[in-house]
Short mmCIF file of C-alpha atoms in Angstrom, two decimals:
data_model
loop_
_atom_site.label_atom_id
_atom_site.label_comp_id
_atom_site.label_asym_id
_atom_site.label_seq_id
_atom_site.Cartn_x
_atom_site.Cartn_y
_atom_site.Cartn_z
CA MET A 30 0.83 16.31 39.34
CA ILE A 31 -2.24 15.21 41.27
CA ARG A 32 -5.17 17.57 40.84
CA LEU A 33 -7.88 17.69 43.50
CA SER A 34 -11.49 18.76 43.20
CA ARG A 35 -12.30 22.46 43.54
CA ARG A 36 -14.93 21.43 46.08
CA LEU A 37 -12.06 21.13 48.55
CA ASP A 38 -11.08 24.80 48.16
CA GLY A 39 -11.31 26.38 51.60
CA LEU A 40 -12.52 23.15 53.21
CA GLU A 41 -10.83 22.48 56.53
CA GLU A 42 -10.90 19.52 58.87
CA SER A 43 -13.57 19.61 61.57
CA VAL A 44 -12.04 21.74 64.33
CA THR A 45 -13.72 19.77 67.10
CA LEU A 46 -12.34 16.48 65.81
CA ALA A 47 -8.91 18.02 65.26
CA ILE A 48 -8.76 19.37 68.83
CA THR A 49 -9.85 16.02 70.22
CA ALA A 50 -7.23 14.20 68.14
CA ARG A 51 -4.47 16.57 69.28
CA ALA A 52 -5.45 16.17 72.92
CA LYS A 53 -5.39 12.38 72.56
CA ALA A 54 -1.97 12.54 70.90
CA LEU A 55 -0.59 14.62 73.78
CA LYS A 56 -2.05 12.16 76.29
CA ALA A 57 -0.48 9.26 74.39
CA ALA A 58 2.85 11.06 74.63
CA GLY A 59 2.51 11.19 78.41
CA ARG A 60 1.08 14.70 78.83
CA ASP A 61 -1.63 15.25 81.44
CA VAL A 62 -4.41 16.86 79.39
CA VAL A 63 -7.96 17.68 80.45
CA GLY A 64 -10.07 17.41 77.32
CA PHE A 65 -13.11 19.67 77.05
CA GLY A 66 -13.29 19.25 73.28
CA ALA A 67 -15.21 16.04 72.66
CA GLY A 68 -18.84 16.18 71.63
CA GLU A 69 -19.78 12.81 73.06
CA PRO A 70 -21.02 11.53 76.41
CA ASP A 71 -18.39 9.84 78.56
CA PHE A 72 -20.92 7.24 79.73
CA ASP A 73 -20.83 3.73 78.30
CA THR A 74 -23.59 2.55 75.99
CA PRO A 75 -26.29 0.96 78.22
CA ASP A 76 -26.04 -2.80 78.66
CA ASN A 77 -29.47 -3.58 77.18
CA ILE A 78 -28.39 -1.92 73.93
CA LYS A 79 -25.06 -3.73 73.84
CA ASP A 80 -26.85 -7.02 74.57
CA ALA A 81 -29.18 -6.43 71.62
CA ALA A 82 -26.16 -5.97 69.37
CA ILE A 83 -24.56 -9.17 70.65
CA ARG A 84 -27.79 -11.09 70.03
CA ALA A 85 -27.90 -9.73 66.50
CA ILE A 86 -24.37 -10.96 65.85
CA ARG A 87 -25.09 -14.40 67.28
CA GLU A 88 -28.30 -14.66 65.24
CA GLY A 89 -26.38 -13.90 62.05
CA ARG A 90 -27.95 -10.50 61.39
CA THR A 91 -24.74 -9.43 59.70
CA LYS A 92 -25.82 -9.06 56.08
CA TYR A 93 -26.91 -6.09 53.98
CA THR A 94 -30.16 -4.49 55.00
CA PRO A 95 -32.44 -2.29 52.88
CA VAL A 96 -30.52 0.85 51.95
CA ALA A 97 -32.80 3.18 53.91
CA GLY A 98 -32.75 1.03 57.03
CA LEU A 99 -34.40 -2.01 58.56
CA PRO A 100 -38.21 -1.89 58.49
CA GLU A 101 -38.12 -2.73 62.20
CA LEU A 102 -35.91 0.28 62.90
CA LYS A 103 -38.09 2.56 60.81
CA ASP A 104 -41.05 1.38 62.87
CA ALA A 105 -39.15 2.10 66.10
CA VAL A 106 -38.39 5.62 64.82
CA ILE A 107 -42.05 6.12 63.92
CA GLU A 108 -43.05 4.99 67.43
CA LYS A 109 -40.51 7.39 68.94
CA PHE A 110 -41.91 10.35 67.02
CA LYS A 111 -45.44 9.48 68.09
CA ARG A 112 -44.49 8.86 71.73
CA ASP A 113 -42.12 11.76 72.27
CA ASN A 114 -43.33 14.39 69.80
CA ASN A 115 -46.91 13.43 68.88
CA LEU A 116 -45.87 13.37 65.22
CA ASP A 117 -47.14 10.85 62.69
CA TYR A 118 -44.85 9.46 60.00
CA SER A 119 -44.94 6.50 57.64
CA ARG A 120 -42.05 4.25 56.63
CA ASP A 121 -41.54 6.05 53.33
CA GLU A 122 -41.02 9.31 55.26
CA ILE A 123 -38.08 7.85 57.23
CA ILE A 124 -34.48 7.05 56.26
CA VAL A 125 -31.72 5.69 58.49
CA SER A 126 -28.16 6.78 57.76
CA CYS A 127 -24.63 6.46 59.17
CA GLY A 128 -25.06 9.07 61.89
CA GLY A 129 -26.72 12.47 62.07
CA LYS A 130 -23.84 14.07 60.16
CA HIS A 131 -24.32 11.64 57.27
CA SER A 132 -28.06 12.37 57.32
CA LEU A 133 -27.41 16.09 56.93
CA TYR A 134 -24.78 15.56 54.24
CA ASN A 135 -27.24 13.50 52.18
CA LEU A 136 -29.99 16.04 52.79
CA PHE A 137 -27.98 19.02 51.53
CA ASN A 138 -26.93 17.10 48.47
CA VAL A 139 -30.51 16.34 47.46
CA LEU A 140 -31.76 19.87 48.18
CA LEU A 141 -29.13 22.24 46.84
CA ASN A 142 -28.05 23.42 43.43
CA GLU A 143 -25.21 25.84 42.75
CA GLY A 144 -25.95 29.19 44.40
CA ASP A 145 -28.87 28.02 46.54
CA GLU A 146 -28.75 29.62 49.97
CA VAL A 147 -29.23 28.07 53.41
CA VAL A 148 -29.82 30.31 56.42
CA ILE A 149 -27.65 29.22 59.35
CA PRO A 150 -27.98 30.95 62.75
CA ALA A 151 -24.65 31.56 64.47
CA PRO A 152 -23.22 30.25 66.69
CA TYR A 153 -23.63 27.08 64.64
CA TRP A 154 -22.38 23.51 64.64
CA VAL A 155 -19.07 23.54 62.79
CA SER A 156 -20.11 21.27 59.90
CA TYR A 157 -23.25 23.08 58.71
CA PRO A 158 -21.52 25.68 56.49
CA ALA A 159 -18.97 23.16 55.17
CA MET A 160 -21.64 20.68 54.16
CA VAL A 161 -23.71 23.37 52.45
CA LYS A 162 -20.66 24.45 50.46
CA LEU A 163 -19.79 20.87 49.51
CA ALA A 164 -23.29 20.51 48.09
CA GLY A 165 -22.80 23.65 45.98
CA GLY A 166 -24.86 25.91 48.21
CA THR A 167 -24.11 29.20 49.93
CA PRO A 168 -24.32 29.51 53.73
CA VAL A 169 -26.05 32.71 54.89
CA ILE A 170 -24.98 33.32 58.46
CA VAL A 171 -27.35 35.17 60.82
CA ASN A 172 -25.76 36.18 64.12
CA ALA A 173 -27.89 35.34 67.16
CA ALA A 174 -26.83 37.65 69.98
CA GLU A 175 -26.00 36.33 73.43
CA GLY A 176 -28.35 38.98 74.79
CA GLN A 177 -31.28 37.19 73.17
CA GLY A 178 -30.17 33.78 74.34
CA PHE A 179 -28.20 32.92 71.18
CA LYS A 180 -31.53 32.54 69.34
CA ILE A 181 -32.68 34.28 66.18
CA THR A 182 -36.02 36.07 65.91
CA PRO A 183 -38.64 35.74 63.16
CA GLY A 184 -37.67 39.23 61.99
CA GLU A 185 -34.02 38.29 61.65
CA LEU A 186 -34.97 35.13 59.77
CA SER A 187 -37.26 37.06 57.44
CA SER A 188 -34.63 39.68 56.59
CA SER A 189 -32.06 36.98 55.75
CA ILE A 190 -34.27 35.20 53.20
CA THR A 191 -33.84 36.00 49.51
CA GLY A 192 -35.14 34.55 46.29
CA LYS A 193 -32.27 32.05 46.44
CA THR A 194 -33.03 30.75 49.93
CA ARG A 195 -33.78 27.03 49.97
CA ALA A 196 -33.81 26.23 53.68
CA VAL A 197 -33.13 27.38 57.24
CA ILE A 198 -31.43 25.23 59.88
CA ILE A 199 -32.75 25.21 63.44
CA ASN A 200 -30.65 23.35 66.01
CA SER A 201 -32.41 23.15 69.38
CA PRO A 202 -30.93 22.47 71.87
CA SER A 203 -27.85 23.92 70.27
CA ASN A 204 -24.29 22.85 69.79
CA PRO A 205 -22.27 24.91 70.84
CA THR A 206 -24.36 27.17 73.11
CA GLY A 207 -26.88 24.82 74.70
CA ALA A 208 -29.59 27.36 73.86
CA ALA A 209 -33.07 25.95 73.23
CA TYR A 210 -36.14 27.51 71.62
CA THR A 211 -39.49 27.47 73.37
CA ALA A 212 -42.56 26.16 71.54
CA GLU A 213 -43.75 29.75 71.08
CA GLU A 214 -40.42 30.86 69.60
CA LEU A 215 -40.45 27.93 67.20
CA ALA A 216 -43.98 28.79 66.11
CA GLY A 217 -42.85 32.29 65.17
CA LEU A 218 -39.96 30.97 63.10
CA ALA A 219 -42.21 28.38 61.46
CA GLU A 220 -44.73 31.02 60.44
CA THR A 221 -41.98 33.06 58.80
CA ALA A 222 -40.62 30.03 56.95
CA LEU A 223 -44.11 29.19 55.65
CA GLU A 224 -44.72 32.75 54.50
CA LYS A 225 -41.43 32.73 52.61
CA ASP A 226 -41.88 29.16 51.31
CA VAL A 227 -38.59 28.03 52.85
CA LEU A 228 -37.88 24.47 53.99
CA ILE A 229 -37.11 23.99 57.68
CA ILE A 230 -34.27 21.66 58.67
CA SER A 231 -34.62 20.81 62.35
CA ASP A 232 -31.55 19.23 63.97
CA GLU A 233 -32.92 17.63 67.14
CA ILE A 234 -30.00 15.41 68.11
CA TYR A 235 -29.90 16.87 71.67
CA GLU A 236 -33.65 16.91 72.28
CA LYS A 237 -33.52 14.55 75.28
CA ILE A 238 -30.69 16.41 77.03
CA THR A 239 -32.42 19.38 78.70
CA TYR A 240 -32.39 20.82 82.22
CA ASP A 241 -34.37 22.64 84.90
CA GLY A 242 -37.71 21.27 83.72
CA PHE A 243 -37.31 22.59 80.19
CA SER A 244 -38.96 20.32 77.61
CA SER A 245 -37.61 20.39 74.09
CA SER A 246 -40.15 20.93 71.31
CA SER A 247 -40.00 19.96 67.66
CA ILE A 248 -40.83 22.74 65.24
CA ALA A 249 -42.74 20.16 63.16
CA THR A 250 -45.42 20.05 65.88
CA VAL A 251 -46.53 23.64 65.17
CA SER A 252 -49.03 22.46 62.55
CA GLU A 253 -49.53 19.81 59.89
CA GLU A 254 -48.62 22.42 57.29
CA VAL A 255 -45.32 23.05 59.06
CA ARG A 256 -44.66 19.30 59.42
CA LYS A 257 -44.93 18.94 55.65
CA LYS A 258 -42.31 21.69 55.19
CA THR A 259 -39.92 20.33 57.84
CA VAL A 260 -37.13 17.77 57.69
CA ILE A 261 -36.13 16.43 61.11
CA VAL A 262 -32.65 15.01 61.66
CA ASN A 263 -32.03 13.00 64.83
CA GLY A 264 -30.16 9.93 65.98
CA VAL A 265 -29.14 7.73 68.88
CA SER A 266 -25.61 9.10 69.35
CA LYS A 267 -26.08 11.62 72.14
CA ALA A 268 -29.08 10.43 74.14
CA TYR A 269 -27.93 6.82 74.35
CA SER A 270 -24.16 7.40 74.34
CA MET A 271 -23.85 5.59 71.00
CA THR A 272 -21.59 7.99 69.10
CA GLY A 273 -19.43 5.23 67.63
CA TRP A 274 -22.40 3.12 66.50
CA ARG A 275 -23.17 5.68 63.75
CA ILE A 276 -26.95 5.65 63.46
CA GLY A 277 -28.88 8.77 62.51
CA TYR A 278 -32.34 9.11 61.02
CA THR A 279 -34.30 11.64 59.02
CA ALA A 280 -38.04 12.25 58.79
CA GLY A 281 -39.55 14.42 56.09
CA PRO A 282 -41.44 14.68 52.81
CA VAL A 283 -41.47 11.46 50.79
CA GLU A 284 -39.76 12.95 47.74
CA ILE A 285 -36.83 14.20 49.86
CA ILE A 286 -36.47 10.92 51.73
CA LYS A 287 -36.53 8.90 48.52
CA ALA A 288 -33.89 11.15 46.99
CA MET A 289 -31.67 10.73 50.06
CA GLY A 290 -32.06 6.97 49.63
CA ARG A 291 -30.87 7.20 46.04
CA ILE A 292 -27.71 9.03 47.11
CA GLN A 293 -27.15 6.60 49.97
CA SER A 294 -27.55 3.63 47.62
CA GLN A 295 -24.60 4.90 45.57
CA SER A 296 -22.38 5.86 48.50
CA THR A 297 -22.55 4.00 51.81
CA SER A 298 -25.47 1.65 51.12
CA ASN A 299 -27.14 0.67 54.39
CA PRO A 300 -25.90 1.66 57.85
CA CYS A 301 -24.23 -1.08 59.91
CA SER A 302 -26.75 -3.87 60.42
CA ILE A 303 -25.63 -4.61 64.00
CA SER A 304 -25.90 -0.93 64.96
CA GLN A 305 -29.41 -0.83 63.56
CA TRP A 306 -30.56 -3.69 65.79
CA ALA A 307 -28.94 -1.94 68.75
CA ALA A 308 -30.75 1.28 67.84
CA ILE A 309 -34.09 -0.53 67.88
CA GLU A 310 -33.44 -1.52 71.49
CA ALA A 311 -32.32 2.02 72.32
CA LEU A 312 -35.57 3.52 71.04
CA ARG A 313 -37.91 0.81 72.32
CA GLY A 314 -36.16 -0.26 75.52
CA PRO A 315 -35.97 1.30 79.00
CA GLN A 316 -35.17 5.02 79.03
CA ASP A 317 -33.91 5.25 82.61
CA SER A 318 -30.27 5.42 81.47
CA VAL A 319 -31.04 8.62 79.55
CA GLU A 320 -32.63 10.20 82.61
CA ALA A 321 -29.68 9.21 84.82
CA MET A 322 -27.19 10.65 82.33
CA VAL A 323 -29.08 13.95 82.13
CA ARG A 324 -29.17 14.24 85.92
CA GLU A 325 -25.40 13.87 86.03
CA PHE A 326 -24.93 16.34 83.18
CA SER A 327 -27.03 18.87 85.10
CA LEU A 328 -24.71 18.64 88.11
CA ARG A 329 -21.66 19.03 85.90
CA ARG A 330 -23.19 21.97 84.05
CA ASP A 331 -23.90 23.82 87.28
CA ALA A 332 -20.38 23.21 88.57
CA MET A 333 -18.73 24.31 85.33
CA VAL A 334 -20.84 27.45 84.89
CA LYS A 335 -20.18 28.51 88.49
CA ALA A 336 -16.44 27.89 88.20
CA LEU A 337 -16.07 29.71 84.89
CA ASN A 338 -18.05 32.72 86.08
CA SER A 339 -15.72 32.98 89.07
CA ILE A 340 -12.90 33.91 86.67
CA ASP A 341 -12.57 37.68 86.21
CA GLY A 342 -13.43 38.70 82.66
CA VAL A 343 -15.19 35.43 81.74
CA LYS A 344 -18.95 35.46 81.12
CA CYS A 345 -20.62 32.05 80.89
CA PRO A 346 -24.39 31.75 80.28
CA LYS A 347 -26.16 28.71 81.70
CA PRO A 348 -27.25 26.37 78.88
CA GLN A 349 -30.73 24.85 78.74
CA GLY A 350 -29.68 21.72 76.90
CA ALA A 351 -26.92 19.64 75.26
CA PHE A 352 -23.63 19.32 77.20
CA TYR A 353 -21.61 22.39 76.26
CA VAL A 354 -20.91 25.83 77.69
CA PHE A 355 -19.91 28.73 75.46
CA PRO A 356 -18.22 31.37 77.63
CA ASP A 357 -17.16 34.77 76.35
CA CYS A 358 -13.40 35.00 77.01
CA SER A 359 -12.65 37.95 74.74
CA GLU A 360 -11.34 40.06 77.64
CA TYR A 361 -8.17 37.97 77.40
CA PHE A 362 -7.57 38.40 73.69
CA LYS A 363 -5.51 41.54 74.31
CA LYS A 364 -3.33 39.81 76.88
CA SER A 365 0.23 38.90 75.94
CA PHE A 366 2.34 35.77 76.33
CA LYS A 367 5.95 35.30 75.23
CA GLY A 368 5.94 38.58 73.37
CA GLY A 369 2.70 38.03 71.43
CA VAL A 370 -0.99 38.65 72.07
CA MET A 371 -3.73 36.03 72.01
CA GLY A 372 -5.57 37.82 69.20
CA GLY A 373 -8.69 35.64 69.24
CA SER A 374 -10.22 32.33 70.22
CA VAL A 375 -7.72 30.28 68.18
CA GLY A 376 -4.75 31.84 69.96
CA LEU A 377 -6.34 31.48 73.38
CA ALA A 378 -7.28 27.83 72.77
CA ALA A 379 -3.74 27.06 71.63
CA TYR A 380 -2.32 28.78 74.72
CA LEU A 381 -4.58 26.79 77.06
CA LEU A 382 -3.63 23.49 75.42
CA ASP A 383 0.10 24.13 75.21
CA GLU A 384 0.62 25.88 78.54
CA ALA A 385 -2.17 24.58 80.77
CA GLY A 386 -2.87 21.15 79.35
CA VAL A 387 -6.53 21.96 78.72
CA ALA A 388 -8.20 21.25 75.38
CA VAL A 389 -11.05 23.59 74.39
CA VAL A 390 -12.50 24.46 70.99
CA PRO A 391 -12.09 28.02 69.63
CA GLY A 392 -15.40 29.78 69.16
CA ILE A 393 -14.50 31.00 65.68
CA ALA A 394 -15.16 27.43 64.48
CA PHE A 395 -18.79 28.01 65.45
CA GLY A 396 -19.02 31.51 64.00
CA GLU A 397 -18.37 33.44 67.23
CA ASP A 398 -14.75 34.39 67.85
CA ARG A 399 -15.36 35.91 71.31
CA CYS A 400 -16.06 32.53 72.88
CA LEU A 401 -14.63 29.11 73.61
CA ARG A 402 -16.63 25.88 73.66
CA LEU A 403 -16.16 23.48 76.54
CA SER A 404 -17.92 20.14 76.86
CA TYR A 405 -18.98 18.96 80.30
CA ALA A 406 -19.34 15.37 79.09
CA ILE A 407 -16.41 14.46 81.33
CA ALA A 408 -16.10 13.48 85.00
CA LEU A 409 -16.78 16.16 87.61
CA ASP A 410 -13.29 15.94 89.12
CA ASN A 411 -11.78 16.58 85.67
CA ILE A 412 -14.08 19.57 85.23
CA THR A 413 -12.86 20.98 88.54
CA LYS A 414 -9.21 20.33 87.66
CA GLY A 415 -9.53 21.69 84.13
CA VAL A 416 -11.31 24.92 85.03
CA LYS A 417 -8.79 25.53 87.82
CA ARG A 418 -6.02 25.25 85.23
CA ILE A 419 -7.86 27.65 82.94
CA LYS A 420 -8.24 30.17 85.76
CA GLU A 421 -4.56 29.98 86.69
CA ALA A 422 -3.47 30.21 83.06
CA LEU A 423 -5.64 33.24 82.35
CA GLU A 424 -4.61 35.04 85.50
CA SER A 425 -0.95 34.58 84.61
CA LEU A 426 -1.34 36.54 81.37
CA GLU A 427 -0.11 40.12 81.24
#
């Protein structure tokens, strides 16, 4: 009999990836499915970035690189932090990994011992609690109410911290809500973390995707003292539509970065060399493609929010960043279909996929069962078609 590790107890597949895979399978079988599940831009990677990758291949840059990333890429990351965030880092404070998810996985494994706690505001990205558990830690979930913009307060953070707390995760702009903290709100959280001697993990993967004049801030900019107690995780996946290239990077205290390098040296080794050269061009090259993508996302966001709020019983806040909406659809949980009731976000998501051909992600995967997550990283005509199907499917329930 094959015996598996106890670390797998209770560990489930990423719900977002599972929904996306199921929608693709239905499409492959000939079903017309509108997919709102994917967490990736539908735009192609910009040509200048692809050209840089092709040059790297032709120039034979296809060998191993240093485990923690090319020096040239580290320098590009350092330049980015200075240019965009007015933050100063050195090469030994930077590590490049195989995507933002890999960066976080390495980080938790160097930080956590059995029983260490990590404060995670909910709604949260689906993989945070799972990765904490895999590293032997304990997720401490703090519910951020919709009424306060899906953001936690310094008081809520303070009351969730115990003698076992190792870190708090701040994701701004947020997946799944699109909520974003102001500089003043971040300063309040940073002060609390300093008082309690808790490390701050700042997931800034959506920092460039913001709307209505809102400018994303890094919590590390609050003060030099805060910078030294903050680990920033970012990458090129979302801003440059490079999800498949798998390049993420981390900036933080030297001892943490070195430890992440030790783990990486015994697991993946370096990230893909070609992707690293492409990432250098992404960070150093023209940024107009990012701006164009964000303008289009803003139009799609407005259309989706308006359409969803036109459905009786659905309440959809307007996000400040990222490319997701997180509407409250709980009014329909008591509705029945084929002799059974929806019961929650899982049942409603299954109903919409099976009966309406619309793929959404149940909110329970993000720690909030009242809601569904929909991505507007798809064409506007598909948004219109998909939300129309949702409306018709919901109105047909008894």
